[in-house]
Amino acid sequence: MSNSTRNRLCVITGATAGIGRASARSLASLGLDLVLLGRSQQRGEALRNTLSRQHAIGCFQFVSCDLSSLLSVREAAERIRQEHRGIDVLINNAGARFDRYEESVDGFELTFATNHLGHFLLTALLLDRIVGAPNARIVTLSSQRHRYVANVKAWLTTPESFDRWDVYSKAKLANTLFAFELARRLESADVVSNAVDPGIVASNFARNNGRVAWTKHIVRNLIHRQLISCARAAQTVVYAAASQETMGKTGKYFYERSEAAPSELALDASLAAQLWKCSLEWTGLNRKNCPAWATVGMD
Ligand SMILES: NC(=O)c1ccc[n+]([C@@H]2O[C@H](COP(=O)([O-])OP(=O)(O)OC[C@H]3O[C@@H](n4cnc5c(N)ncnc54)[C@H](OP(=O)(O)O)[C@@H]3O)[C@@H](O)[C@H]2O)c1
């Protein structure tokens, strides 16, 4: 691990469960200060208290944020901006798959809103704070599901075109394209951006779809001996976020603590640019309301 992790500040989404919580624990052990984002005040404060008890020198803060709501993301970003001048690491980890068509408060299909749009907006609103930090890193959670997208006819889904696996695969492709587009755009800044495939993980993932669906998912992957623990999945997140080995590496796809090849579509720069442009529009970002615009050039 990097010997300079102490006093570095990491903002991590979805810290209240699964891979995010395991990553937060490891990063706290390495001496990083953490801003834990989550939608449950109770779970967030419980984690913050545990980390504070276990690590006397770290600073831990919980910030409430529902990533499926653009307003909630704006409020969380504003709070972080007011309290922190520099952000060394941002981990876009939170995610969910919704098996039935549901809409976010802003009218977007919920899987796409939660996995991609919330993180796009959060990253954009924090970007000028990240660009100022030395050796800054952005890590975005992808999934092997991104490989299941052969082409993208439309990013947005209607109730008629809804397919639970299709929307989740597209959302994870969007995460991956976004990670690589950030890497290209931040090439001349001291910031790296990478995607992490955590593997198939025994977490709470998809539990929102009911106990039966979740149990089937766990049992199927157990039988195929594919399931790994949250702690093991977190090793690759921490590898991307804080290790010496990945220092300076950008635009990479990490799996099991090494570089792996993403799908060809994930490397399509014109698709990534198109998604970026649409995401600016969908999240309502512009020169006036995006602090990073002048620093980084968002358009
Ligand atoms: N599990 C897998 O097999 C697998 C495989 C590939 C990729 N991934 C990716 O890994 C990441 C972490 O998933 P996980 O397996 O750790 O799942 P998890 O155990 O369900 O944890 C997901 C985290 O995201 C948070 N979250 C969900 N919706 C949110 C929202 N609207 N606003 C804010 N936070 C929200 C959850 O908060 P609550 O505590 O409030 O629920 C939780 O902290 C996701 O991006 C997922 O796509 C997982």
Short mmCIF file of N, CA, C and O in Angstrom, two decimals, residues 41-86:
data_model
loop_
_atom_site.label_atom_id
_atom_site.label_comp_id
_atom_site.label_asym_id
_atom_site.label_seq_id
_atom_site.Cartn_x
_atom_site.Cartn_y
_atom_site.Cartn_z
N GLN A 41 -29.32 7.24 7.67
CA GLN A 41 -28.61 7.96 8.73
C GLN A 41 -28.18 6.97 9.83
O GLN A 41 -27.05 7.03 10.31
N GLN A 42 -29.08 6.05 10.16
CA GLN A 42 -28.82 5.11 11.25
C GLN A 42 -27.61 4.20 10.93
O GLN A 42 -26.69 4.08 11.73
N ARG A 43 -27.63 3.60 9.71
CA ARG A 43 -26.52 2.71 9.34
C ARG A 43 -25.21 3.50 9.18
O ARG A 43 -24.14 3.03 9.52
N GLY A 44 -25.34 4.71 8.64
CA GLY A 44 -24.16 5.55 8.43
C GLY A 44 -23.51 5.96 9.73
O GLY A 44 -22.29 5.87 9.89
N GLU A 45 -24.34 6.39 10.68
CA GLU A 45 -23.79 6.82 11.97
C GLU A 45 -23.21 5.62 12.72
O GLU A 45 -22.20 5.75 13.42
N ALA A 46 -23.85 4.45 12.58
CA ALA A 46 -23.35 3.24 13.25
C ALA A 46 -21.94 2.91 12.73
O ALA A 46 -21.02 2.61 13.51
N LEU A 47 -21.76 2.99 11.42
CA LEU A 47 -20.44 2.71 10.83
C LEU A 47 -19.42 3.77 11.30
O LEU A 47 -18.29 3.44 11.68
N ARG A 48 -19.84 5.02 11.26
CA ARG A 48 -18.94 6.10 11.69
C ARG A 48 -18.47 5.88 13.13
O ARG A 48 -17.29 6.00 13.44
N ASN A 49 -19.41 5.52 14.00
CA ASN A 49 -19.05 5.29 15.41
C ASN A 49 -18.09 4.11 15.56
O ASN A 49 -17.13 4.17 16.31
N THR A 50 -18.36 3.03 14.81
CA THR A 50 -17.48 1.86 14.87
C THR A 50 -16.06 2.24 14.43
O THR A 50 -15.07 1.92 15.08
N LEU A 51 -15.97 2.95 13.29
CA LEU A 51 -14.64 3.32 12.77
C LEU A 51 -13.93 4.24 13.76
O LEU A 51 -12.73 4.12 13.99
N SER A 52 -14.67 5.18 14.35
CA SER A 52 -14.06 6.11 15.31
C SER A 52 -13.53 5.38 16.53
O SER A 52 -12.46 5.71 17.05
N ARG A 53 -14.28 4.36 16.97
CA ARG A 53 -13.83 3.57 18.13
C ARG A 53 -12.55 2.80 17.80
O ARG A 53 -11.63 2.71 18.58
N GLN A 54 -12.52 2.24 16.56
CA GLN A 54 -11.40 1.37 16.18
C GLN A 54 -10.14 2.13 15.77
O GLN A 54 -9.05 1.60 15.84
N HIS A 55 -10.34 3.37 15.27
CA HIS A 55 -9.18 4.11 14.73
C HIS A 55 -9.13 5.49 15.38
O HIS A 55 -9.82 6.42 14.93
N ALA A 56 -8.30 5.61 16.39
CA ALA A 56 -8.28 6.84 17.19
C ALA A 56 -7.86 8.06 16.37
O ALA A 56 -8.32 9.17 16.64
N ILE A 57 -7.02 7.85 15.33
CA ILE A 57 -6.49 9.03 14.64
C ILE A 57 -7.29 9.44 13.40
O ILE A 57 -7.14 10.54 12.91
N GLY A 58 -8.12 8.58 12.87
CA GLY A 58 -8.84 8.93 11.63
C GLY A 58 -10.01 9.86 11.89
O GLY A 58 -10.54 9.94 12.99
N CYS A 59 -10.41 10.61 10.85
CA CYS A 59 -11.60 11.46 10.94
C CYS A 59 -12.68 10.82 10.08
O CYS A 59 -12.45 10.56 8.88
N PHE A 60 -13.84 10.58 10.63
CA PHE A 60 -14.91 9.91 9.90
C PHE A 60 -16.19 10.73 10.01
O PHE A 60 -16.54 11.19 11.09
N GLN A 61 -16.84 10.87 8.86
CA GLN A 61 -18.04 11.70 8.82
C GLN A 61 -19.08 10.99 7.98
O GLN A 61 -18.73 10.37 6.96
N PHE A 62 -20.32 11.06 8.40
CA PHE A 62 -21.39 10.51 7.57
C PHE A 62 -22.16 11.65 6.93
O PHE A 62 -22.51 12.62 7.60
N VAL A 63 -22.40 11.52 5.62
CA VAL A 63 -23.22 12.52 4.91
C VAL A 63 -24.36 11.79 4.23
O VAL A 63 -24.15 10.84 3.46
N SER A 64 -25.56 12.23 4.52
CA SER A 64 -26.74 11.59 3.96
C SER A 64 -26.85 11.91 2.46
O SER A 64 -26.72 13.07 2.05
N CYS A 65 -27.08 10.88 1.64
CA CYS A 65 -27.19 11.11 0.20
C CYS A 65 -27.95 9.96 -0.46
O CYS A 65 -27.52 8.81 -0.39
N ASP A 66 -29.06 10.29 -1.09
CA ASP A 66 -29.77 9.31 -1.91
C ASP A 66 -29.34 9.57 -3.35
O ASP A 66 -29.71 10.58 -3.96
N LEU A 67 -28.54 8.64 -3.88
CA LEU A 67 -27.97 8.86 -5.22
C LEU A 67 -29.00 8.85 -6.33
O LEU A 67 -28.71 9.28 -7.45
N SER A 68 -30.19 8.35 -6.05
CA SER A 68 -31.21 8.33 -7.10
C SER A 68 -31.91 9.68 -7.23
O SER A 68 -32.70 9.89 -8.14
N SER A 69 -31.61 10.60 -6.30
CA SER A 69 -32.25 11.92 -6.33
C SER A 69 -31.22 13.00 -6.64
O SER A 69 -30.24 13.17 -5.89
N LEU A 70 -31.42 13.73 -7.71
CA LEU A 70 -30.44 14.76 -8.11
C LEU A 70 -30.35 15.84 -7.03
O LEU A 70 -29.27 16.36 -6.75
N LEU A 71 -31.48 16.16 -6.39
CA LEU A 71 -31.47 17.18 -5.33
C LEU A 71 -30.64 16.69 -4.14
O LEU A 71 -29.82 17.45 -3.60
N SER A 72 -30.85 15.44 -3.76
CA SER A 72 -30.11 14.89 -2.62
C SER A 72 -28.60 14.89 -2.92
O SER A 72 -27.79 15.22 -2.04
N VAL A 73 -28.22 14.54 -4.15
CA VAL A 73 -26.79 14.54 -4.52
C VAL A 73 -26.24 15.97 -4.45
O VAL A 73 -25.15 16.21 -3.92
N ARG A 74 -27.01 16.93 -4.95
CA ARG A 74 -26.58 18.34 -4.89
C ARG A 74 -26.37 18.78 -3.44
O ARG A 74 -25.38 19.45 -3.12
N GLU A 75 -27.29 18.41 -2.57
CA GLU A 75 -27.18 18.83 -1.16
C GLU A 75 -25.96 18.18 -0.50
O GLU A 75 -25.24 18.84 0.25
N ALA A 76 -25.74 16.89 -0.78
CA ALA A 76 -24.58 16.20 -0.19
C ALA A 76 -23.28 16.82 -0.70
O ALA A 76 -22.35 17.08 0.07
N ALA A 77 -23.23 17.08 -2.03
CA ALA A 77 -22.01 17.67 -2.61
C ALA A 77 -21.75 19.04 -2.00
O ALA A 77 -20.60 19.38 -1.68
N GLU A 78 -22.79 19.82 -1.80
CA GLU A 78 -22.64 21.16 -1.22
C GLU A 78 -22.07 21.07 0.20
O GLU A 78 -21.18 21.83 0.57
N ARG A 79 -22.60 20.11 0.96
CA ARG A 79 -22.10 19.95 2.34
C ARG A 79 -20.62 19.56 2.34
O ARG A 79 -19.82 20.11 3.10
N ILE A 80 -20.27 18.63 1.45
CA ILE A 80 -18.86 18.19 1.39
C ILE A 80 -17.97 19.37 0.95
O ILE A 80 -16.90 19.60 1.52
N ARG A 81 -18.42 20.12 -0.04
CA ARG A 81 -17.66 21.26 -0.54
C ARG A 81 -17.43 22.30 0.57
O ARG A 81 -16.36 22.90 0.66
N GLN A 82 -18.46 22.50 1.40
CA GLN A 82 -18.33 23.51 2.47
C GLN A 82 -17.33 23.07 3.53
O GLN A 82 -16.64 23.90 4.12
N GLU A 83 -17.25 21.75 3.75
CA GLU A 83 -16.43 21.28 4.87
C GLU A 83 -15.04 20.80 4.47
O GLU A 83 -14.20 20.60 5.34
N HIS A 84 -14.80 20.60 3.16
CA HIS A 84 -13.49 20.05 2.75
C HIS A 84 -12.96 20.82 1.54
O HIS A 84 -13.64 20.95 0.54
N ARG A 85 -11.71 21.24 1.64
CA ARG A 85 -11.09 21.99 0.54
C ARG A 85 -10.55 21.05 -0.53
O ARG A 85 -10.55 21.37 -1.71
N GLY A 86 -10.05 19.88 -0.10
CA GLY A 86 -9.45 18.94 -1.06
C GLY A 86 -9.97 17.53 -0.85
O GLY A 86 -10.20 17.12 0.30
#
